[in-house]
Coordinates of C-alpha atoms in Angstrom, one line a residue:
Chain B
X2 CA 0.0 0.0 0.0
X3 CA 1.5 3.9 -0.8
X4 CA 1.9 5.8 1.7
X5 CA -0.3 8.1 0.9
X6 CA -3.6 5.7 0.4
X7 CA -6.6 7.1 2.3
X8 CA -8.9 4.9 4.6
X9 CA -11.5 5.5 3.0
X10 CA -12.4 7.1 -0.1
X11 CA -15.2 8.9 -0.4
X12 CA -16.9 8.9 -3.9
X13 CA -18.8 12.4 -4.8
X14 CA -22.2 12.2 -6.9
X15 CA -22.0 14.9 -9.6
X16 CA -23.8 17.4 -8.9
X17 CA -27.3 18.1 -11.2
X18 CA -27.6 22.0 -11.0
X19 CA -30.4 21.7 -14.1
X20 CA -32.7 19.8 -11.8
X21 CA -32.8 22.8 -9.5
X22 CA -33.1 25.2 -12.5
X23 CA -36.2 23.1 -14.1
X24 CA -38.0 22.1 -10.7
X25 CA -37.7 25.7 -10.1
X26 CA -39.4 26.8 -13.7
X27 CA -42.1 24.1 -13.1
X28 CA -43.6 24.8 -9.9
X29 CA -43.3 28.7 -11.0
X30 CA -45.3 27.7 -13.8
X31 CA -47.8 25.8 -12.0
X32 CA -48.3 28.9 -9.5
X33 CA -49.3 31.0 -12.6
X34 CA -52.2 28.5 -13.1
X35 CA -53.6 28.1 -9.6
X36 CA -53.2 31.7 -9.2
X37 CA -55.2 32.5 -12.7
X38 CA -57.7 29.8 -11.4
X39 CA -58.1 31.1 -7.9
X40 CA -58.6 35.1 -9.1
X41 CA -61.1 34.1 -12.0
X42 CA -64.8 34.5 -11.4
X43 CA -65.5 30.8 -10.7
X44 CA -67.7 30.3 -7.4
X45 CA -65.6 26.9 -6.1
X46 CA -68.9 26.7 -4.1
X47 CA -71.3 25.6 -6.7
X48 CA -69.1 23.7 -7.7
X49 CA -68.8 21.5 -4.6
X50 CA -72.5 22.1 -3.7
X51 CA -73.7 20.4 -7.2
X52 CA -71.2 17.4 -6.6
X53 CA -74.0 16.2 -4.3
X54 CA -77.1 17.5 -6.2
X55 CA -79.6 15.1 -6.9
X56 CA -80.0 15.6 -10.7
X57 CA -75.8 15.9 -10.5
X58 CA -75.6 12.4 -8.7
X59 CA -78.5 10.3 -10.4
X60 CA -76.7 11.6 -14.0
X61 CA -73.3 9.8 -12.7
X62 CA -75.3 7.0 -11.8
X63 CA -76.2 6.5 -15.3
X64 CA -73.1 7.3 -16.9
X65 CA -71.8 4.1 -14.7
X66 CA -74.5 2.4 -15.5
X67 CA -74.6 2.9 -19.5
X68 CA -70.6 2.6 -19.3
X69 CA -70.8 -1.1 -17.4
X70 CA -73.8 -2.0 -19.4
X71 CA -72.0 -1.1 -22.8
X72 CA -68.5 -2.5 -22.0
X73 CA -70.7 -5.7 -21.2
X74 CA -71.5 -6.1 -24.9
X75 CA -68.2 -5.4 -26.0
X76 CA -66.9 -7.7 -23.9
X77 CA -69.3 -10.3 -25.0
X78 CA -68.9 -9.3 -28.7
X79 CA -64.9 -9.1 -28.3
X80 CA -64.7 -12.5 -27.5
X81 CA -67.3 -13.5 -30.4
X82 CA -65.7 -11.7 -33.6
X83 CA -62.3 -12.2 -32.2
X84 CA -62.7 -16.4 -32.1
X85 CA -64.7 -15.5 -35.8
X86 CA -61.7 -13.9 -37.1
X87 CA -59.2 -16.8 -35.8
X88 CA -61.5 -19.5 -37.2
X89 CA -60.8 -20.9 -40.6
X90 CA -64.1 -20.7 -41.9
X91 CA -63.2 -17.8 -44.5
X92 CA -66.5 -16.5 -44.4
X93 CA -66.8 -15.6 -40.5
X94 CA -63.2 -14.7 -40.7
X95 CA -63.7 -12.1 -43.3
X96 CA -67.3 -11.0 -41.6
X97 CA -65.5 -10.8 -38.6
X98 CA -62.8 -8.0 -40.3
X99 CA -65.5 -5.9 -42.2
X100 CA -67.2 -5.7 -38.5
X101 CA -63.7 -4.4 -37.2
X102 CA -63.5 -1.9 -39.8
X103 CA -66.5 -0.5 -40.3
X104 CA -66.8 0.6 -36.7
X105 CA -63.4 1.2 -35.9
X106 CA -63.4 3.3 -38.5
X107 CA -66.3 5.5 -38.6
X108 CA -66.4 7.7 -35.3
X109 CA -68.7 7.1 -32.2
X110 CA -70.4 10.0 -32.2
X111 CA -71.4 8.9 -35.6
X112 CA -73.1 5.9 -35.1
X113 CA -74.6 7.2 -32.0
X114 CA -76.3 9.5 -34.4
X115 CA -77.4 7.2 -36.8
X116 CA -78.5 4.4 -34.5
X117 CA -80.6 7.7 -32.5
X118 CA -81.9 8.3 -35.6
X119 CA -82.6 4.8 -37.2
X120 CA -86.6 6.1 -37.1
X121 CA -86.4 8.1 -40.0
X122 CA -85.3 4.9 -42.4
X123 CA -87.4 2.0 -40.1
X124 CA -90.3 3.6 -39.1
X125 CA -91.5 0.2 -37.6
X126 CA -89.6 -2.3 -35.9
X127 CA -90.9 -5.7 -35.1
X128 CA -94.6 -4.4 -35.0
X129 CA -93.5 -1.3 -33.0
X130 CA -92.6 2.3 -34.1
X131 CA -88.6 2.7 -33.9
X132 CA -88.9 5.7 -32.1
X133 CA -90.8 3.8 -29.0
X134 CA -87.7 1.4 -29.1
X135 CA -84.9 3.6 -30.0
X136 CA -84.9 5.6 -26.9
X137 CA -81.6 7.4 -26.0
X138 CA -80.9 4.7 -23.5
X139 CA -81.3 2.2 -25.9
X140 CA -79.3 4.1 -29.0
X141 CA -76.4 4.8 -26.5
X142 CA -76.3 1.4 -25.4
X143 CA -76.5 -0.1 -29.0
X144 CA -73.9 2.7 -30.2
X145 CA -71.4 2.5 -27.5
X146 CA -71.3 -1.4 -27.1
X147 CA -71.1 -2.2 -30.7
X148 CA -68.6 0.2 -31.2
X149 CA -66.3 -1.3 -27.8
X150 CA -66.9 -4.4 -29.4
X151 CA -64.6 -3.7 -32.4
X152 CA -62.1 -2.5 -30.0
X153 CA -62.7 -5.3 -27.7
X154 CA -62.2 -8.0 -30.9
X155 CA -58.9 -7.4 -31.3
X156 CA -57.8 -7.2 -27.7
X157 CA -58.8 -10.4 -27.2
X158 CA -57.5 -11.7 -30.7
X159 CA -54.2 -10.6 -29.4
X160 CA -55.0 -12.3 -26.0
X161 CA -55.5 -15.6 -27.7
X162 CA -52.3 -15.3 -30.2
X163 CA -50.4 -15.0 -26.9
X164 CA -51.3 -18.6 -25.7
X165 CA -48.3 -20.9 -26.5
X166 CA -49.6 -23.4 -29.3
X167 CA -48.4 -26.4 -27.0
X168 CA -51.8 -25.4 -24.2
X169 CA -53.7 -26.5 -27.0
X170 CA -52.0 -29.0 -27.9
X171 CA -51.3 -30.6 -24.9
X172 CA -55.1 -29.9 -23.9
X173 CA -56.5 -32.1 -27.0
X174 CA -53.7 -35.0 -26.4
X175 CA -55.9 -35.2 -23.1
X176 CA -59.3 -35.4 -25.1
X177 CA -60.8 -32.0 -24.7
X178 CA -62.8 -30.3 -27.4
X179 CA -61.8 -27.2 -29.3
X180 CA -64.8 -25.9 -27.1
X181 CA -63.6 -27.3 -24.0
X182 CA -59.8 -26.1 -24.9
X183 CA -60.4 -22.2 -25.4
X184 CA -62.5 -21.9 -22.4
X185 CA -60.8 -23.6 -19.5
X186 CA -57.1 -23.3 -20.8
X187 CA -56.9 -20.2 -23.5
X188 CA -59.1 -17.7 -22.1
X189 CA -57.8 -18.3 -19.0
X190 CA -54.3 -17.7 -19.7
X191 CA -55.4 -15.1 -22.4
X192 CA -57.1 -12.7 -19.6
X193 CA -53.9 -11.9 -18.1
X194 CA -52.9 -10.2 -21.7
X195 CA -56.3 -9.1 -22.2
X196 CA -57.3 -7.4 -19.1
X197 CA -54.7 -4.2 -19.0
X198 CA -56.6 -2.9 -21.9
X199 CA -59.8 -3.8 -21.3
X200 CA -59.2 -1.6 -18.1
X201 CA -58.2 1.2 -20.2
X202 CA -61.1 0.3 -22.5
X203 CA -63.9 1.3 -20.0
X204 CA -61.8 4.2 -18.8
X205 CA -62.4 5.4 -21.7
X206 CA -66.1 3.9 -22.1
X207 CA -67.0 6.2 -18.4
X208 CA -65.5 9.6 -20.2
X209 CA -67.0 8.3 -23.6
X210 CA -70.4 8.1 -22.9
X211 CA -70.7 11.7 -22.3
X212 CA -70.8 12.4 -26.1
X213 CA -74.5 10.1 -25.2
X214 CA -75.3 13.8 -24.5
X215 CA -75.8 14.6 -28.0
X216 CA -78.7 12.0 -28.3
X217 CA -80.5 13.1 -24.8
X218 CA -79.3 10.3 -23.0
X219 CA -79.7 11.6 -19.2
X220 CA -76.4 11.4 -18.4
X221 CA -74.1 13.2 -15.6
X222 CA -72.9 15.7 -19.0
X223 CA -76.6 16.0 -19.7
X224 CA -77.6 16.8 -15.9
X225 CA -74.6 19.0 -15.6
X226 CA -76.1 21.0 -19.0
X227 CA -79.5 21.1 -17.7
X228 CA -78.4 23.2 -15.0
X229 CA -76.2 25.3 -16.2
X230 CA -78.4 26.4 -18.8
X231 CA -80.6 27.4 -16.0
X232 CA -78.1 29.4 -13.9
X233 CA -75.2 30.2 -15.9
X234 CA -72.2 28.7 -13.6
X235 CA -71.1 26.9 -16.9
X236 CA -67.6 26.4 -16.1
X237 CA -68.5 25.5 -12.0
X238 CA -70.7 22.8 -13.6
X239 CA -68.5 21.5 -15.5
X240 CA -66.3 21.1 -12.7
X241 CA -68.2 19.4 -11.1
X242 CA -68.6 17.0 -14.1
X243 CA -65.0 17.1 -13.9
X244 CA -64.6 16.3 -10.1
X245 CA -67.2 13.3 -10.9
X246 CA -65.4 11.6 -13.7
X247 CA -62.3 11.5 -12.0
X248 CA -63.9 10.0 -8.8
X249 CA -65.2 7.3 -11.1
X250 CA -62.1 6.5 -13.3
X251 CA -60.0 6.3 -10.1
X252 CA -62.1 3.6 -8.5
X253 CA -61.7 1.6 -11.4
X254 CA -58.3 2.0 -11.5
X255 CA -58.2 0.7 -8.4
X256 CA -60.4 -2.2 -9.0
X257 CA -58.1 -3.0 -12.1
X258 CA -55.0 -3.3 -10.1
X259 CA -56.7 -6.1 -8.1
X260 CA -58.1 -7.9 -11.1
X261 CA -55.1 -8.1 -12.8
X262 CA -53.4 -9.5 -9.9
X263 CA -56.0 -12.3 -9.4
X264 CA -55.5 -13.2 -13.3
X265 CA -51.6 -13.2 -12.9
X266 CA -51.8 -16.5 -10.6
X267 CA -49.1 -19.2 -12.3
X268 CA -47.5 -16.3 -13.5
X269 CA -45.6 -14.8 -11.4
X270 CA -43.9 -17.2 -8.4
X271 CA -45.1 -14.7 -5.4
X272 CA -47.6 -12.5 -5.8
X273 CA -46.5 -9.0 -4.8
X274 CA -48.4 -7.4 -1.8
X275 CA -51.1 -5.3 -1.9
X276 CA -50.7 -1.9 -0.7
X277 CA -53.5 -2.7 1.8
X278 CA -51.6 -6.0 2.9
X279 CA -48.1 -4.0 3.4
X280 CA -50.1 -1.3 5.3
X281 CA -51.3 -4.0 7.3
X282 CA -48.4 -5.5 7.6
X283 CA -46.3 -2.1 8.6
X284 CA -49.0 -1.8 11.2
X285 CA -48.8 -5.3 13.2
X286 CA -45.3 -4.8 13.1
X287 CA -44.0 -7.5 11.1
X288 CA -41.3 -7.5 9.4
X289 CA -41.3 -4.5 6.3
X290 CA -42.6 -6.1 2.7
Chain A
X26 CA -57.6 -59.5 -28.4
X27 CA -54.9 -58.7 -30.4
X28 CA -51.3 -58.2 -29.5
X29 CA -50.5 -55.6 -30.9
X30 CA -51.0 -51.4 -29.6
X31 CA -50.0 -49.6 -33.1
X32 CA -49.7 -50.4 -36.2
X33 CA -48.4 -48.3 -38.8
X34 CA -48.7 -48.7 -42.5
X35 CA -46.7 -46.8 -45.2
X36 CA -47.7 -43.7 -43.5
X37 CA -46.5 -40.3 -45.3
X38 CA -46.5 -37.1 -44.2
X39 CA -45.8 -33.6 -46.0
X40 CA -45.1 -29.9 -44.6
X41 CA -45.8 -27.9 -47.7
X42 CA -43.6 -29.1 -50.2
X43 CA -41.3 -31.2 -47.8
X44 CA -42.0 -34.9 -47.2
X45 CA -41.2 -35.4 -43.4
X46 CA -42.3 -38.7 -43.9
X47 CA -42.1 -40.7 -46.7
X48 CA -43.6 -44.2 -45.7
X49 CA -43.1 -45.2 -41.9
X50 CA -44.2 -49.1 -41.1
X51 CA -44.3 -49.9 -37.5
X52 CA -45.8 -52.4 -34.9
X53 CA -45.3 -51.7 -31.1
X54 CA -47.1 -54.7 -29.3
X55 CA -48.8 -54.2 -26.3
X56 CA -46.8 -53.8 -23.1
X57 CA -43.9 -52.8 -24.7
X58 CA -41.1 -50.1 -24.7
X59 CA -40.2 -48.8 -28.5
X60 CA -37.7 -45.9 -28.2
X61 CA -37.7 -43.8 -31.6
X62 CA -34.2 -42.8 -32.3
X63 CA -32.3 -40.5 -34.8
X64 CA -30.7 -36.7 -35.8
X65 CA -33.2 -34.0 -35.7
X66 CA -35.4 -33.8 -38.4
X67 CA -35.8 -37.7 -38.9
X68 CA -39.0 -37.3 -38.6
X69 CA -39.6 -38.9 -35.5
X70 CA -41.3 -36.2 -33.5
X71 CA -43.9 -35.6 -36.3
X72 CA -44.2 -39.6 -36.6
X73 CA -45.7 -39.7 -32.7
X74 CA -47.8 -36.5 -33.2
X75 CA -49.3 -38.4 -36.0
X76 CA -50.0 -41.7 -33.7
X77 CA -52.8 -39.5 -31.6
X78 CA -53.8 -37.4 -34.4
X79 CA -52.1 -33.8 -33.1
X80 CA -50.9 -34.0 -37.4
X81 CA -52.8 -35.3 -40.1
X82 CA -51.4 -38.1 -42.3
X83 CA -51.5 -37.8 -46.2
X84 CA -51.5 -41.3 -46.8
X85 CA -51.0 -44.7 -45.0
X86 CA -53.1 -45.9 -42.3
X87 CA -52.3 -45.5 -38.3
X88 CA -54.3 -47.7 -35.8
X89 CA -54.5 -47.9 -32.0
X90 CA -55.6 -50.9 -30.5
X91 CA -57.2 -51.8 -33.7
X92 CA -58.9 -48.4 -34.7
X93 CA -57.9 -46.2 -36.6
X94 CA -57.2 -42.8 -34.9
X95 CA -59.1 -39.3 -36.4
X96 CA -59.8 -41.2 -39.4
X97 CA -62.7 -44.2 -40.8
X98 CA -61.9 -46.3 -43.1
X99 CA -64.9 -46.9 -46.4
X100 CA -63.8 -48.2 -49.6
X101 CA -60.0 -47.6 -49.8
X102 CA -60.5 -43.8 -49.0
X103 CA -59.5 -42.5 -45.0
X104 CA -62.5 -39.8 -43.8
X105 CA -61.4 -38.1 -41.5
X106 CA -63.9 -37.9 -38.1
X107 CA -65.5 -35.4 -36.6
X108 CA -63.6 -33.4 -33.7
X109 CA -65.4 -34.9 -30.8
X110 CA -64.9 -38.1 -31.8
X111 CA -61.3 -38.2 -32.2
X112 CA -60.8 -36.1 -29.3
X113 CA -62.3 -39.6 -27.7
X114 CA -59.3 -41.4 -29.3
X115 CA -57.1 -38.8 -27.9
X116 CA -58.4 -39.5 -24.3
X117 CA -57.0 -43.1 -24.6
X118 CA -53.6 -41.9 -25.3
X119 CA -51.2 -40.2 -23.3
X120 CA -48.8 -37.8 -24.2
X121 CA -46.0 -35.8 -22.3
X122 CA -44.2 -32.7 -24.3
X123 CA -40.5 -31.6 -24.6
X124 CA -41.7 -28.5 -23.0
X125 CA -44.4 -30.0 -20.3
X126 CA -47.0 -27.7 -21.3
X127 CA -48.6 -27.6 -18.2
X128 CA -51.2 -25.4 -18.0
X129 CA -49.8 -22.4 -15.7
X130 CA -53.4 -21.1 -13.9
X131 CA -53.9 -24.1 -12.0
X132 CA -52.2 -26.1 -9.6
X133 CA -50.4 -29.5 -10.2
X134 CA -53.6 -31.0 -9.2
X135 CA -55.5 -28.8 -10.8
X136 CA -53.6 -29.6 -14.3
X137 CA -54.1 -33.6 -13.6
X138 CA -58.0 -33.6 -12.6
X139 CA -58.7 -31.0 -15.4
X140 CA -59.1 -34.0 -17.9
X141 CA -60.7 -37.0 -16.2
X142 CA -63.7 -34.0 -14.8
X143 CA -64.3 -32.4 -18.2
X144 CA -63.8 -35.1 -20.9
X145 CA -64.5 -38.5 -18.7
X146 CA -66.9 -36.8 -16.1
X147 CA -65.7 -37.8 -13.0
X148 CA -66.9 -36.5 -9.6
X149 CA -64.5 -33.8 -8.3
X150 CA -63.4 -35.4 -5.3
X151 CA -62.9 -39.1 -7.0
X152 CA -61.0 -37.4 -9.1
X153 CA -58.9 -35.6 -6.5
X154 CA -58.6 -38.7 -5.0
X155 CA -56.7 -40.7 -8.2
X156 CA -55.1 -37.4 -9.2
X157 CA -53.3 -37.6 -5.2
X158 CA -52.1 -41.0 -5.9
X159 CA -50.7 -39.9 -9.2
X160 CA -48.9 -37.2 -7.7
X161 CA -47.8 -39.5 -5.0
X162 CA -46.7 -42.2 -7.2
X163 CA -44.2 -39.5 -9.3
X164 CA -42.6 -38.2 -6.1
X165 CA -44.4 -34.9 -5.8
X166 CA -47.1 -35.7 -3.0
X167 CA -45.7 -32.4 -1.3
X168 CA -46.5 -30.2 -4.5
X169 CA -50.1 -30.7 -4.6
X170 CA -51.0 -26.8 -4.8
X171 CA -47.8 -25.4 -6.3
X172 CA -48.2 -23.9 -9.5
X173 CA -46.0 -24.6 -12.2
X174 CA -43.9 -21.7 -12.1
X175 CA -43.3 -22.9 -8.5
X176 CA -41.6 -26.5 -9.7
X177 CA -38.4 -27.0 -11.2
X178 CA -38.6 -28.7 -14.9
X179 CA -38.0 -32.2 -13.3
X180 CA -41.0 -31.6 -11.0
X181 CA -42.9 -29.8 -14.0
X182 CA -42.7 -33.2 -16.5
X183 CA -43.6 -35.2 -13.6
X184 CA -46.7 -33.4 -13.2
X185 CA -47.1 -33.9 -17.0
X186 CA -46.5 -37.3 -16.7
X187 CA -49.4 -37.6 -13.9
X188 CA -51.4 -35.6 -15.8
X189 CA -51.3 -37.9 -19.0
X190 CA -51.7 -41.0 -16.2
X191 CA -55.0 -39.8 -14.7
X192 CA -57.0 -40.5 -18.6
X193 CA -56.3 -44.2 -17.5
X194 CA -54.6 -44.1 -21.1
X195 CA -53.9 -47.6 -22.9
X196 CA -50.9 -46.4 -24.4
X197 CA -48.6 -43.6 -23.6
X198 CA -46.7 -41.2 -26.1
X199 CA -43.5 -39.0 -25.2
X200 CA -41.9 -36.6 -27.1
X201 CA -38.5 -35.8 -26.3
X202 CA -39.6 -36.0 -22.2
X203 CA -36.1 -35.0 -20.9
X204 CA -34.7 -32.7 -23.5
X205 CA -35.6 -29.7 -22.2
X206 CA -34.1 -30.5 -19.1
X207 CA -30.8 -29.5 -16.2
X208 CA -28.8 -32.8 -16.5
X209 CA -29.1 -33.2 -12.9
X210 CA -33.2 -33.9 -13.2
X211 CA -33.0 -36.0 -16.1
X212 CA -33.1 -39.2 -13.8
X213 CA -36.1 -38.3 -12.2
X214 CA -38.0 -38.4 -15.1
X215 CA -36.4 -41.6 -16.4
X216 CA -37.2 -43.5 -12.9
X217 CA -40.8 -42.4 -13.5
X218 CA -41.1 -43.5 -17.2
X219 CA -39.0 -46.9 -16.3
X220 CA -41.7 -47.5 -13.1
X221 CA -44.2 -47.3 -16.0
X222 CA -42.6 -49.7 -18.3
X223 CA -42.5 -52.0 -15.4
X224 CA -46.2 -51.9 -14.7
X225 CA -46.6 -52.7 -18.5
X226 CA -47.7 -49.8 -19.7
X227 CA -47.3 -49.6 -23.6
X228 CA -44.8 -47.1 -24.3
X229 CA -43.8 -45.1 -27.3
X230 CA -40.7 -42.9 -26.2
X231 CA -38.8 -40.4 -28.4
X232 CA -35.6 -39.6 -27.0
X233 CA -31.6 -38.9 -27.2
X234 CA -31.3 -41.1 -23.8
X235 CA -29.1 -44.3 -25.3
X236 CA -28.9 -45.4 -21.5
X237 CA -32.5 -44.9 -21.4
X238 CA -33.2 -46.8 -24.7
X239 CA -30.9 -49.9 -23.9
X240 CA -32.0 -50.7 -20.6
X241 CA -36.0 -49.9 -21.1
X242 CA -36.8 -50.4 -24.5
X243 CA -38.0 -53.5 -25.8
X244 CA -37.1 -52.6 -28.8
X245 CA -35.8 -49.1 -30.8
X246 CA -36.8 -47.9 -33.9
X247 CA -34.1 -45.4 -35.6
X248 CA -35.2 -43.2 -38.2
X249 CA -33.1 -40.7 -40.3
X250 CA -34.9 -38.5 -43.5
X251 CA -38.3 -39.7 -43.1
X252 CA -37.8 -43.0 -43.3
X253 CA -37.0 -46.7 -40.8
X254 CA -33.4 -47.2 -41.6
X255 CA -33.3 -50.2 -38.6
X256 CA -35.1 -51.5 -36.3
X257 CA -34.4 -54.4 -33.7
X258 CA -33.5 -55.3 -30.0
X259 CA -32.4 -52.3 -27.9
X260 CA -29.1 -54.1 -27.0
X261 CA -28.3 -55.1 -31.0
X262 CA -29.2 -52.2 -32.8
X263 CA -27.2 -49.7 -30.2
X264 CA -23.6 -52.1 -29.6
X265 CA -23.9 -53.3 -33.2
X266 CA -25.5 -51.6 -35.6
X267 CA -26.0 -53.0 -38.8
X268 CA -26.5 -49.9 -41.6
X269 CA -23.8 -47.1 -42.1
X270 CA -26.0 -44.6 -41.0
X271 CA -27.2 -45.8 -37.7
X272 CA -23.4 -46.1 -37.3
X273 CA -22.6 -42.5 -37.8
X274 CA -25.9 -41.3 -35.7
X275 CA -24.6 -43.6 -32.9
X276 CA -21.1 -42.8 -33.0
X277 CA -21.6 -38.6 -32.6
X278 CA -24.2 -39.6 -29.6
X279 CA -22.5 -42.2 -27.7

């Protein structure tokens, strides 16, 4: 060893002067915005006193409920056009494509148009005038789900391509059915690739369903609309709309997180903790997970 | 009854333009141990996927236990059947992968009682009961609820192996069973499959194990470009082989 060989040497980080320069720009940024916010003429009180009005609430009510009840059909048509298009029956393959890209290709607001306004062309439908059917319930239901179904079609097509060919395999060497095979050993597996995005699917179906608005469909943009047309606190209003969608998408985030950890069993070796668990688990003492 | 478990007749066999087999006769008797032999791309792999139907054959006739598998014979034209009645000749016939292909979302008992529930209807707890035994009988009575990620690939093709046991199968196929494996877990495997020969169980193996082949098989079949190039007892084709090719296979492998 030389003489002149410290201890210990102690190693210095460089030092990131930038950081300090662009946090600094950032937050000063931000302050502009509150500020501007907090001096404008919005009355933060409306807003927070319509969050709980009755019209406000029963219109998020059926935003959730046209958003679960449409991303039901999707769901349900998803897994129907995308089996179509993998089977080798050229004429439900092909049927299967046109159905992809006719509605992924027109836009929703579109066909929520046209399916409100199917009267003018079917004035009858099974023994009943269109327009007693066609309500905006049932328009936004029909427009929304049939368009998530596209969507939804080639999620799970790429769910089911993700499958190693050897499950099915191995799962026919043992006597099951094609029948038997995709729904007790490739949907299965096929959920954990499929699930991610069908979170992110009705996401977007909740903040989607607002453009139901444009066919009278009673939902929270609707409510929100019918009151600010009454007493002008447009912007407070649609704050509140705001305030509301973001209560409902970050629920569901929520409920995706657990979902996808239930569908990752066989996966992964240990499933990683829930935040609840560690909290749980920081609270009794344990040791720190 | 008839001794015999498979027959094979001039079978051929075609990926697009390449003939992967080009006329493959066999007999394996029932009770017996035939070890398929040869260099990659033989054909030998595609040759046991064609005994349980997993390919199609273009031409020649397969039979196990007397029927023909996926296919009825009328006139001297093969139909093939419909899917729900192969998949009934499938049940009958084991099979264990290169690459296990255990179903990862369920549990080791959950992969062997999958089968005898859905395709042979068994009660859930009889089922539980046999698939137990089978887990028992491959070493792995302690693994009963690990998934497969949880096993190592020793444990993993043991499971397989219990999971092909539990259709009661009358013959049992394997492809490769220990290639895929650490060196060190090979003889697991290979104590299992030779328990199995012991009990009689009709066995058609595929496999690079020469130690395997000369000590279990009954006899071994070695096939090179599609076609049987010789075919005998384990112990004469292996120390002294008669045709220059089994010669050179044997002398880069052993």
């Amino acid at each position: 060893m030389s003489a002149g060989a410290p201890e210990r040497l102690v190693a210095v980080p460089v030092r990131h002067y930038g950081r300090w320069v662009s946090a600094v720009a950032v937050l000063a940024g931000l302050a502009a915005v509150v500020y501007a916010f907090s001096q404008a003429e919005i009355d933060y009180g409306t807003t927070g006193e319509f969050f709980t009005a009755d019209n406000i609430v029963r219109g998020a009510g059926r935003t959730l409920l046209i958003s679960v009840l449409a991303q039901a059909i999707g769901i349900a048509l998803g897994v129907v056009f995308a089996v179509m298009r993998l089977s080798k029956n050229p004429v439900t393959s092909t049927v299967s494509w046109c159905y992809i890209w006719l509605f992924r290709g027109t836009p929703v607001l579109v066909q929520l148009l046209i399916w409100y306004n199917l009267a003018l062309v079917f004035p009858t439908m099974f023994g009943h005038p269109t327009s007693d059917l066609m309500t905006p319930f049932v328009a936004a239901l029909l427009g929304l789900g049939i368009n998530e179904g596209a969507y939804m079609a080639e999620i799970v097509r790429a769910g089911i391509a993700s499958v190693d060919e050897g499950q099915t395999e191995a799962s026919q060497a043992l006597g099951m059915t094609q029948g038997q095979t995709l729904r007790r050993v490739v949907l299965p597996q096929a959920m954990r690739v499929i699930i991610p995005p069908t979170g992110n699917e009705f996401i977007n179906m909740l903040k989607t369903s607002s453009l139901a608005y444009t066919i009278q469909y009673g939902e929270l943009l609707l409510s929100a609309v019918s009151v600010y047309t009454r007493n002008l606190q447009v912007i407070e209003l649609l704050f509140t709309v705001s305030l509301w969608y973001l209560v409902l998408t970050s629920v569901f985030s929520i409920g995706q997180y657990y979902l996808e950890r239930r569908f990752a069993r066989g996966a992964l070796r240990d499933l990683p903790a829930t935040p609840l668990s560690r909290v749980l688990a920081n609270l009794r003492g344990g040791p720190r997970i | 009854m008839s001794g015999l478990m498979v027959l094979a007749e001039n079978v051929h066999k075609s990926f697009g333009r390449v003939e992967v087999l080009k006329g493959i006769d066999l007999e394996v008797r029932r009770g017996e141990v035939c070890c398929l032999l040869g260099p990659s791309g033989s054909g030998k792999s595609t040759f046991l996927r064609c005994i349980n139907h997993l390919e199609k054959v273009d031409a020649g006739r397969l039979s196990v236990d007397g029927k023909l598998v996926g296919y009825r014979q009328q006139g001297d034209k093969l139909y093939e059947l419909k899917e729900r009645e192969t998949a009934q000749a499938r049940s009958e016939i084991g099979m264990v992968f290169q690459r296990f292909n255990l179903f990862p979302h369920m549990t080791a008992l959950g992969n062997v009682v999958e089968a005898p529930i859905r395709v042979k209807g068994e009660s859930k707890s009889a089922a539980a009961d046999r698939a137990r035994a089978l887990l028992d009988r491959v070493g792995l009575a302690d693994k009963v609820d690990a998934y497969p990620a949880q096993l190592s690939g020793g444990q993993q093709q043991r499971v397989a192996i219990a999971r092909a046991l539990a259709m009661q199968p009358k013959l049992m196929l394997f492809d490769e069973p220990t290639s895929a494996l650490d060196p060190e877990l090979v003889g697991d495997v290979l104590d299992v499959m030779r328990g199995l020969a012991e009990d009689g169980m009709t066995m058609v193996v595929v496999t690079h194990e020469m130690g395997f082949a000369r000590e279990v098989g009954d006899t071994v079949v070695f096939m090179d470009g599609g076609v049987v190039v010789e075919q005998g007892d384990p112990k004469s084709v292996i120390n002294n082989p008669q045709e220059e090719r089994t010669k050179a296979f044997l002398g880069k492998v052993l």
